[in-house]
Short mmCIF file of C-alpha atoms and ligand atoms in Angstrom, two decimals:
data_model
loop_
_atom_site.label_atom_id
_atom_site.label_comp_id
_atom_site.label_asym_id
_atom_site.label_seq_id
_atom_site.Cartn_x
_atom_site.Cartn_y
_atom_site.Cartn_z
CA MET A 894 0.00 0.00 0.00
CA THR A 895 1.25 3.52 -0.74
CA ARG A 896 0.29 6.90 0.61
CA SER A 897 -1.67 7.64 -2.54
CA MET A 898 -4.00 4.78 -1.68
CA LEU A 899 -5.05 6.45 1.56
CA ALA A 900 -8.42 8.12 1.64
CA ARG A 901 -8.38 11.91 1.85
CA SER A 902 -11.44 13.83 2.89
CA THR A 903 -10.00 17.28 2.26
CA MET A 904 -7.32 18.60 -0.05
CA PRO A 905 -3.95 19.24 1.58
CA SER A 906 -3.53 22.89 2.53
CA ALA A 907 -0.59 24.62 0.94
CA GLN A 908 1.01 26.12 4.03
CA HIS A 909 1.32 23.12 6.35
CA PRO A 910 4.10 20.55 6.21
CA GLN A 911 2.55 17.69 4.29
CA ARG A 912 3.87 14.50 5.87
CA TRP A 913 3.58 13.76 9.58
CA ASP A 914 4.78 10.77 11.63
CA ILE A 915 3.29 10.23 15.09
CA PHE A 916 4.96 7.67 17.37
CA CYS A 917 2.94 6.16 20.21
CA THR A 918 3.80 3.57 22.82
CA VAL A 919 0.91 2.21 24.85
CA VAL A 920 2.31 2.42 28.40
CA ASP A 921 -0.81 1.21 30.13
CA ASN A 922 -4.50 2.04 29.79
CA TYR A 923 -5.90 3.83 26.75
CA GLY A 924 -4.96 7.49 27.13
CA ASP A 925 -1.76 7.39 25.06
CA ILE A 926 -3.34 5.83 22.01
CA GLY A 927 -6.63 7.67 22.66
CA VAL A 928 -4.88 11.04 22.33
CA CYS A 929 -2.64 10.01 19.41
CA TRP A 930 -5.55 8.57 17.44
CA ARG A 931 -7.67 11.70 17.86
CA LEU A 932 -4.75 13.93 16.88
CA ALA A 933 -3.84 11.79 13.86
CA ARG A 934 -7.41 11.79 12.56
CA GLN A 935 -7.89 15.49 13.09
CA LEU A 936 -4.65 16.39 11.34
CA ALA A 937 -5.60 14.21 8.38
CA VAL A 938 -9.24 15.24 8.14
CA GLU A 939 -9.14 18.92 9.11
CA HIS A 940 -5.64 19.91 8.02
CA GLY A 941 -5.41 17.63 4.99
CA VAL A 942 -1.92 16.30 5.75
CA ALA A 943 -0.63 12.74 5.31
CA VAL A 944 -0.30 11.12 8.73
CA ARG A 945 1.51 7.91 9.55
CA LEU A 946 0.70 6.68 13.07
CA TRP A 947 3.22 4.21 14.55
CA VAL A 948 1.74 2.20 17.44
CA ASP A 949 3.49 -0.52 19.43
CA ASP A 950 0.26 -2.20 20.61
CA LEU A 951 -2.35 -2.53 17.89
CA ALA A 952 -4.52 -4.80 20.05
CA ALA A 953 -5.04 -1.99 22.60
CA PHE A 954 -5.70 0.42 19.72
CA ALA A 955 -8.32 -1.95 18.24
CA ARG A 956 -10.35 -1.79 21.44
CA LEU A 957 -11.19 1.86 20.92
CA CYS A 958 -11.09 1.63 17.12
CA PRO A 959 -12.37 -1.81 16.05
CA ALA A 960 -11.61 -0.99 12.38
CA VAL A 961 -7.92 -1.54 13.24
CA ALA A 962 -6.74 -5.10 12.52
CA PRO A 963 -4.14 -6.00 15.18
CA ALA A 964 -2.38 -8.46 12.84
CA LEU A 965 -1.78 -5.93 10.05
CA THR A 966 1.40 -3.89 10.33
CA LEU A 967 0.28 -1.55 7.54
CA GLN A 968 -3.28 -0.38 7.05
CA ALA A 969 -5.35 2.75 6.45
CA VAL A 970 -8.20 3.80 8.75
CA GLY A 971 -10.06 7.11 8.79
CA GLY A 972 -7.60 8.76 6.41
CA VAL A 973 -4.60 7.79 8.54
CA GLU A 974 -1.87 5.30 7.64
CA ILE A 975 -1.43 3.00 10.63
CA ARG A 976 1.82 1.16 11.18
CA GLY A 977 2.65 -1.50 13.72
CA TRP A 978 5.79 -0.22 15.48
CA GLN A 979 7.93 -3.33 15.68
CA GLN A 980 11.51 -4.13 16.60
CA PRO A 981 13.78 -3.83 14.73
CA PHE A 982 12.48 -0.67 13.12
CA PRO A 983 12.66 -0.84 9.28
CA GLU A 984 15.82 0.84 7.92
CA ASP A 985 14.22 2.10 4.71
CA ILE A 986 11.74 4.57 6.22
CA THR A 987 12.17 8.20 5.20
CA PRO A 988 11.22 10.47 8.12
CA ALA A 989 8.27 12.80 7.62
CA ASP A 990 8.32 16.63 7.61
CA VAL A 991 6.97 16.66 11.17
CA VAL A 992 7.82 13.97 13.72
CA ILE A 993 5.81 13.72 16.92
CA GLU A 994 6.99 11.57 19.78
CA ALA A 995 4.01 11.24 22.04
CA PHE A 996 4.54 11.38 25.79
CA ALA A 997 8.34 11.12 25.55
CA CYS A 998 8.34 7.71 23.89
CA GLU A 999 11.80 6.99 22.49
CA LEU A 1000 12.14 7.19 18.72
CA PRO A 1001 14.06 4.39 16.95
CA GLU A 1002 17.77 5.31 16.76
CA SER A 1003 17.97 4.60 13.05
CA TYR A 1004 14.99 6.88 12.44
CA VAL A 1005 16.59 9.76 14.39
CA ALA A 1006 19.83 9.26 12.46
CA ALA A 1007 17.83 9.42 9.20
CA MET A 1008 16.18 12.67 10.38
CA ALA A 1009 19.63 14.22 10.79
CA GLN A 1010 20.61 13.17 7.26
CA LEU A 1011 17.76 15.01 5.58
CA GLU A 1012 18.53 18.30 3.91
CA ALA A 1013 15.29 19.82 5.21
CA ARG A 1014 15.39 18.71 8.86
CA PRO A 1015 12.01 17.59 10.19
CA ARG A 1016 10.19 19.50 12.91
CA TRP A 1017 10.54 17.28 15.97
CA ILE A 1018 7.86 17.59 18.65
CA ASN A 1019 7.65 15.98 22.05
CA LEU A 1020 3.94 15.98 22.83
CA GLU A 1021 3.66 16.01 26.62
CA TYR A 1022 0.90 15.06 29.05
CA LEU A 1023 -1.83 17.59 29.76
CA SER A 1024 -1.46 19.81 32.80
CA ALA A 1025 -3.25 22.81 34.30
CA GLU A 1026 -0.16 23.78 36.31
CA ALA A 1027 1.42 27.24 35.99
CA TRP A 1028 4.84 25.93 34.86
CA VAL A 1029 3.30 24.91 31.52
CA ALA A 1030 3.37 28.57 30.40
CA ASP A 1031 7.17 28.65 30.85
CA CYS A 1032 7.94 25.29 29.25
CA HIS A 1033 5.51 24.96 26.35
CA GLY A 1034 7.34 25.45 23.04
CA LEU A 1035 10.86 25.30 24.54
CA PRO A 1036 13.57 23.88 22.30
CA SER A 1037 15.79 20.98 23.33
CA PRO A 1038 18.83 20.56 21.07
CA HIS A 1039 20.01 16.99 20.44
CA PRO A 1040 23.30 16.37 22.28
CA ARG A 1041 25.09 15.06 19.18
CA LEU A 1042 23.03 15.51 16.04
CA PRO A 1043 21.97 18.72 14.27
CA LEU A 1044 18.37 18.31 15.42
CA THR A 1045 16.15 20.25 17.83
CA LYS A 1046 13.11 18.89 19.58
CA HIS A 1047 10.35 21.20 20.87
CA PHE A 1048 8.12 20.57 23.87
CA PHE A 1049 4.42 20.79 23.20
CA ILE A 1050 2.27 20.81 26.32
CA PRO A 1051 -1.52 20.63 26.21
CA GLY A 1052 -3.23 22.90 28.71
CA PHE A 1053 -6.00 25.31 29.54
CA ASP A 1054 -4.85 28.71 28.32
CA GLU A 1055 -3.25 30.46 25.36
CA LYS A 1056 0.24 29.92 26.79
CA SER A 1057 -0.15 26.17 26.34
CA ALA A 1058 -0.76 23.95 23.31
CA GLY A 1059 -4.50 23.94 24.02
CA LEU A 1060 -6.80 20.92 24.03
CA LEU A 1061 -7.79 18.43 21.36
CA ARG A 1062 -11.16 19.44 19.91
CA GLU A 1063 -12.52 18.66 16.46
CA HIS A 1064 -14.02 21.71 14.75
CA ASP A 1065 -17.56 20.27 14.78
CA LEU A 1066 -17.51 18.64 18.23
CA LEU A 1067 -19.63 21.16 20.11
CA ALA A 1068 -22.13 21.32 17.23
CA ARG A 1069 -22.37 17.52 17.30
CA HIS A 1070 -23.05 17.62 21.03
CA ALA A 1071 -25.69 20.33 20.54
CA ALA A 1072 -27.46 18.17 17.94
CA PHE A 1073 -27.18 14.97 20.01
CA ASP A 1074 -30.48 13.11 20.36
CA ALA A 1075 -30.34 11.85 23.96
CA ASP A 1076 -33.82 10.23 23.90
CA ARG A 1077 -32.91 8.12 20.93
CA TRP A 1078 -29.56 7.18 22.50
CA TRP A 1079 -31.23 6.07 25.74
CA ALA A 1080 -33.81 4.05 23.82
CA ASP A 1081 -30.90 2.11 22.28
CA GLN A 1082 -29.47 1.45 25.76
CA GLY A 1083 -32.50 -0.47 26.90
CA GLY A 1084 -34.91 2.29 27.82
CA THR A 1085 -35.30 5.93 28.76
CA PRO A 1086 -34.36 6.63 32.40
CA ALA A 1087 -37.21 7.09 34.91
CA GLU A 1088 -38.62 10.64 35.05
CA GLY A 1089 -36.29 12.83 37.14
CA ALA A 1090 -33.59 10.16 37.42
CA LEU A 1091 -29.94 11.18 37.70
CA THR A 1092 -28.03 9.59 34.82
CA VAL A 1093 -24.38 8.81 35.49
CA SER A 1094 -21.49 7.28 33.54
CA LEU A 1095 -18.74 5.65 35.57
CA PHE A 1096 -15.20 5.31 34.14
CA ALA A 1097 -12.44 5.14 36.74
CA TYR A 1098 -9.48 3.17 38.06
CA GLU A 1099 -9.95 0.73 40.95
CA ASN A 1100 -11.58 2.77 43.71
CA ARG A 1101 -12.40 1.80 47.30
CA ALA A 1102 -15.18 4.38 47.51
CA VAL A 1103 -17.31 2.65 44.87
CA GLY A 1104 -19.22 0.63 47.49
CA ALA A 1105 -20.06 3.75 49.50
CA LEU A 1106 -21.11 5.61 46.34
CA LEU A 1107 -23.40 2.80 45.22
CA GLY A 1108 -24.82 2.81 48.76
CA GLU A 1109 -25.62 6.54 48.47
CA TRP A 1110 -27.36 5.91 45.17
CA ARG A 1111 -29.25 2.84 46.42
CA ASN A 1112 -30.70 4.87 49.31
CA SER A 1113 -31.24 8.08 47.40
CA ALA A 1114 -34.65 9.76 47.04
CA GLN A 1115 -33.83 10.28 43.36
CA GLN A 1116 -33.54 7.31 40.98
CA VAL A 1117 -29.96 6.83 39.73
CA ARG A 1118 -29.35 5.24 36.36
CA CYS A 1119 -25.66 4.37 36.26
CA LEU A 1120 -23.80 3.14 33.18
CA VAL A 1121 -20.53 1.49 34.13
CA THR A 1122 -17.88 1.20 31.44
CA ASP A 1123 -15.93 -2.02 30.99
CA SER A 1124 -12.85 -0.67 32.74
CA ARG A 1125 -10.67 -1.09 35.84
CA VAL A 1126 -13.55 0.16 37.99
CA LEU A 1127 -15.71 -2.85 37.15
CA PRO A 1128 -14.09 -5.24 39.70
CA SER A 1129 -14.67 -2.56 42.37
CA VAL A 1130 -18.34 -2.46 41.38
CA SER A 1131 -18.63 -6.25 41.39
CA ALA A 1132 -16.96 -6.43 44.82
CA ALA A 1133 -19.30 -3.75 46.18
CA ILE A 1134 -22.43 -5.64 45.20
CA ALA A 1135 -20.85 -9.05 45.94
CA ARG A 1136 -21.73 -10.29 42.47
CA PRO A 1137 -19.55 -10.55 39.37
CA LEU A 1138 -20.93 -8.29 36.67
CA ALA A 1139 -20.09 -8.57 32.98
CA PRO A 1140 -20.75 -6.18 30.09
CA GLY A 1141 -24.42 -6.29 29.11
CA GLU A 1142 -25.64 -7.12 32.64
CA ARG A 1143 -28.00 -4.95 34.65
CA TYR A 1144 -28.50 -4.74 38.40
CA HIS A 1145 -31.28 -3.09 40.43
CA ASP A 1146 -31.21 -2.29 44.12
CA GLY A 1147 -33.38 0.41 45.75
CA ALA A 1148 -33.06 3.63 43.74
CA LEU A 1149 -30.03 2.28 41.87
CA ASP A 1150 -30.34 0.94 38.35
CA LEU A 1151 -26.88 -0.10 37.18
CA GLN A 1152 -25.93 -1.33 33.74
CA VAL A 1153 -22.53 -2.50 32.49
CA LEU A 1154 -21.55 -1.39 29.00
CA PRO A 1155 -19.03 -3.13 26.77
CA PHE A 1156 -15.86 -1.18 25.95
CA MET A 1157 -17.01 1.04 23.11
CA ARG A 1158 -15.60 2.84 20.09
CA GLN A 1159 -14.04 6.16 20.97
CA GLU A 1160 -16.80 8.07 19.11
CA ASP A 1161 -19.45 6.16 21.03
CA TYR A 1162 -17.82 7.09 24.32
CA ASP A 1163 -18.43 10.76 23.40
CA ASP A 1164 -22.13 9.96 23.04
CA LEU A 1165 -22.19 8.37 26.47
CA LEU A 1166 -20.75 11.56 27.97
CA ALA A 1167 -23.30 13.68 26.11
CA ALA A 1168 -26.17 11.48 27.30
CA CYS A 1169 -25.48 11.56 31.06
CA ASP A 1170 -26.09 14.25 33.71
CA LEU A 1171 -22.85 13.42 35.53
CA ASN A 1172 -19.71 11.74 34.17
CA PHE A 1173 -17.01 10.06 36.22
CA VAL A 1174 -13.86 10.18 34.05
CA ARG A 1175 -10.18 9.39 34.51
CA GLY A 1176 -6.68 9.89 33.06
CA GLU A 1177 -6.40 12.59 30.44
CA ASP A 1178 -8.45 12.12 27.30
CA SER A 1179 -11.79 11.31 28.95
CA LEU A 1180 -11.33 14.39 31.18
CA VAL A 1181 -11.07 16.60 28.11
CA ARG A 1182 -14.03 14.90 26.46
CA ALA A 1183 -16.09 15.40 29.63
CA ILE A 1184 -15.35 19.12 29.47
CA TRP A 1185 -16.50 19.28 25.86
CA ALA A 1186 -19.69 17.40 26.80
CA GLY A 1187 -20.40 20.42 29.02
CA LYS A 1188 -21.85 18.30 31.85
CA PRO A 1189 -20.74 18.02 35.49
CA PHE A 1190 -17.95 15.50 35.93
CA VAL A 1191 -15.70 13.95 38.55
CA TRP A 1192 -12.06 13.32 37.61
CA HIS A 1193 -10.19 10.26 38.85
CA ILE A 1194 -6.65 11.37 38.10
CA TYR A 1195 -3.96 8.88 37.04
CA PRO A 1196 -2.11 8.15 40.30
CA GLN A 1197 1.64 8.81 40.40
CA ASP A 1198 4.10 7.39 42.95
CA ASP A 1199 5.43 10.75 44.13
CA ASP A 1200 1.92 12.18 44.61
CA ALA A 1201 2.52 14.62 41.72
CA HIS A 1202 -1.05 13.92 40.65
CA ARG A 1203 -2.42 15.76 43.70
CA VAL A 1204 -0.74 19.01 42.64
CA LYS A 1205 -2.07 18.46 39.13
CA LEU A 1206 -5.59 17.82 40.42
CA ASP A 1207 -5.57 21.01 42.49
CA ALA A 1208 -4.17 23.05 39.60
CA PHE A 1209 -7.12 21.92 37.50
CA LEU A 1210 -9.62 22.62 40.30
CA GLU A 1211 -8.22 26.15 40.64
CA ARG A 1212 -9.13 26.82 37.03
CA TYR A 1213 -12.38 24.88 36.90
CA CYS A 1214 -13.95 26.25 40.08
CA VAL A 1215 -13.53 29.97 39.30
CA GLY A 1216 -17.02 31.51 39.47
CA LEU A 1217 -18.74 28.75 41.48
CA SER A 1218 -20.62 29.80 44.62
CA PRO A 1219 -18.61 29.09 47.80
CA ALA A 1220 -21.02 26.28 48.79
CA ALA A 1221 -20.82 24.52 45.42
CA ASP A 1222 -17.05 25.07 45.31
CA ASP A 1223 -16.64 23.46 48.78
CA ALA A 1224 -18.84 20.49 47.95
CA LEU A 1225 -17.18 19.86 44.60
CA ARG A 1226 -13.63 20.03 45.94
CA ALA A 1227 -14.53 17.83 48.93
CA PHE A 1228 -16.08 15.17 46.71
CA TRP A 1229 -13.25 15.20 44.14
CA HIS A 1230 -10.58 15.04 46.87
CA GLY A 1231 -12.38 12.16 48.57
CA TRP A 1232 -12.72 10.24 45.29
CA ASN A 1233 -8.98 10.66 44.65
CA ALA A 1234 -7.74 9.96 48.19
CA GLU A 1235 -5.66 6.87 48.82
CA ASN A 1236 -8.40 5.66 51.12
CA ALA A 1237 -11.07 6.98 48.84
CA THR A 1238 -14.35 8.30 50.28
CA VAL A 1239 -17.59 9.80 49.01
CA GLU A 1240 -17.09 12.96 51.03
CA ARG A 1241 -20.15 15.25 50.90
CA TRP A 1242 -21.85 13.38 48.07
CA GLN A 1243 -25.25 14.77 49.02
CA ALA A 1244 -24.03 18.37 49.03
CA PHE A 1245 -22.28 17.78 45.71
CA ALA A 1246 -25.46 16.23 44.23
CA ALA A 1247 -27.57 19.13 45.53
CA HIS A 1248 -25.32 21.59 43.67
CA LEU A 1249 -25.38 19.71 40.36
CA PRO A 1250 -27.73 22.22 38.64
CA GLU A 1251 -25.33 25.06 39.44
CA ILE A 1252 -22.31 22.94 38.49
CA ALA A 1253 -23.99 22.04 35.19
CA ALA A 1254 -24.49 25.68 34.21
CA HIS A 1255 -20.95 26.46 35.35
CA THR A 1256 -19.42 23.60 33.33
CA ARG A 1257 -21.24 24.78 30.21
CA ILE A 1258 -19.61 28.20 30.59
CA PHE A 1259 -16.20 26.62 31.33
CA CYS A 1260 -16.55 24.53 28.16
CA ASP A 1261 -17.55 27.49 26.00
CA ARG A 1262 -14.70 29.60 27.34
CA LEU A 1263 -12.11 26.89 26.58
CA ALA A 1264 -13.59 26.43 23.13
CA GLN A 1265 -12.55 30.02 22.32
CA LEU A 1266 -8.89 28.90 22.42
CA PRO A 1267 -7.25 27.35 19.36
CA ASP A 1268 -7.36 23.54 19.54
CA LEU A 1269 -4.24 21.44 19.88
CA ALA A 1270 -4.14 20.19 16.27
CA LYS A 1271 -4.30 23.77 15.02
CA THR A 1272 -1.63 25.05 17.43
CA LEU A 1273 0.59 22.21 16.32
CA ALA A 1274 -0.04 22.73 12.61
CA ASP A 1275 0.62 26.49 12.95
CA PHE A 1276 3.78 25.94 15.01
CA CYS A 1277 5.14 23.46 12.49
CA SER A 1278 4.43 25.67 9.49
CA ALA A 1279 6.15 28.71 11.03
CA PRO A 1280 9.70 29.31 9.74
CA VAL A 1281 12.40 27.74 11.93
O1 TRH B 2697 -7.04 5.03 29.91
P1 TRH B 2697 -6.62 6.17 30.74
O2 TRH B 2697 -6.53 5.90 32.18
O3 TRH B 2697 -5.28 6.76 30.20
C1 TRH B 2697 -4.25 7.23 31.06
C2 TRH B 2697 -4.01 8.68 30.91
O4 TRH B 2697 -3.82 9.08 29.58
C3 TRH B 2697 -2.80 9.05 31.71
O5 TRH B 2697 -2.52 10.40 31.55
C4 TRH B 2697 -1.63 8.22 31.25
O6 TRH B 2697 -0.53 8.51 32.00
C5 TRH B 2697 -2.00 6.76 31.42
O7 TRH B 2697 -3.15 6.47 30.67
C6 TRH B 2697 -0.88 5.88 30.94
O8 TRH B 2697 -7.70 7.35 30.57
P2 TRH B 2697 -7.97 8.36 29.36
O9 TRH B 2697 -6.81 9.26 29.17
O10 TRH B 2697 -9.25 8.96 29.60
O11 TRH B 2697 -8.07 7.42 28.08
C7 TRH B 2697 -9.14 6.56 27.86
C8 TRH B 2697 -9.45 6.50 26.38
O12 TRH B 2697 -10.32 5.42 26.11
C9 TRH B 2697 -10.13 7.76 25.87
O13 TRH B 2697 -9.66 8.07 24.58
C10 TRH B 2697 -11.60 7.34 25.79
C11 TRH B 2697 -11.45 5.90 25.40
N1 TRH B 2697 -12.58 5.02 25.70
C12 TRH B 2697 -13.17 4.33 24.66
O14 TRH B 2697 -12.78 4.53 23.48
N2 TRH B 2697 -14.17 3.44 24.94
C13 TRH B 2697 -14.63 3.22 26.21
O15 TRH B 2697 -15.54 2.41 26.42
C14 TRH B 2697 -14.01 3.95 27.27
C15 TRH B 2697 -14.49 3.75 28.68
C16 TRH B 2697 -12.99 4.82 26.99
#
């Protein structure tokens, strides 16, 4: 297969570098490939460039994009050329005009050497993890010269203001959410929720507070329709109800109506977020998608050994909570901190739930404000087309 065989939905634009390589290693979970896949598609579809996405774990990729065949080391999906990143790396690959190493994954040595041989040196980007912390403003865009070769890498850091790389957002995402037909979606999930029910999606890591949360919902005056994703939180749910639950199963107890969903296509996960009143999300990519859904959410941050995640969580809360009433602010922070504590709790759930209408209006404004910033694919395309 050659590049010319790849589908193109828009004509390449004249000003952007035309060939892009994105390298992705799947460390654990789905965030690394989730981000790279969105970026690759958006660059191809909205910026009309030829993208080659190198992924070391096609089986993980296929879970969120079932069109990917794990056994094929070369294939085209959604306008993107997908390559299995195997060892040893092929010697005959010509580096692209822009080379993105996602989340500091290490590029093949032979590939880096080939980059240095090219007359027009590629733009080399290290796409970092998202952070709301203040240091991002000082580090985003910084150059890092190679110690031996005539190459310079630039740091690209996604974030929440114009001094960062911005956030991934397709140009039509908010319009798609606005046009989303929730009634129809719920009908496909086995029935519209009871009148006045709180609808919740639950995507998280293992969490000891799940039992207490399900207890709150079971005893609540309001019906709770909870959709649990097939993720690391599922064993916590099964343990809490003392019954193994598999995708497709449903469980009723008191006011709680709980349903387990199979792991879904990435696009379908967006619909889930749009359909629910409250979304529990985790990691990086689902956090950003929850913001764009414009609904209240609770973030289970990826835990780090040195507790760096707590600083990151608070930096995000500082931005997100601006403008909330003191009572809603207190309840939200207490609940988020409890959910993320080592001995997790459901601190002030009832106060948090009581403030959901205010938090919903607030999140809508937060979403619209962030949508005024250029999205990550655009910042990247502009940066890479600027003269060196
Ligand atoms: O899977 P994650 O926990 O990924 C994390 C983070 O990226 C973290 O920063 C990183 O250090 C760690 O991995 C290694 O959560 P995240 O980032 O939300 O990614 C999940 C992806 O999976 C996201 O793109 C949404 C997608 N998804 C589906 O496609 N289908 C599903 O059913 C679900 C639940 C998620």
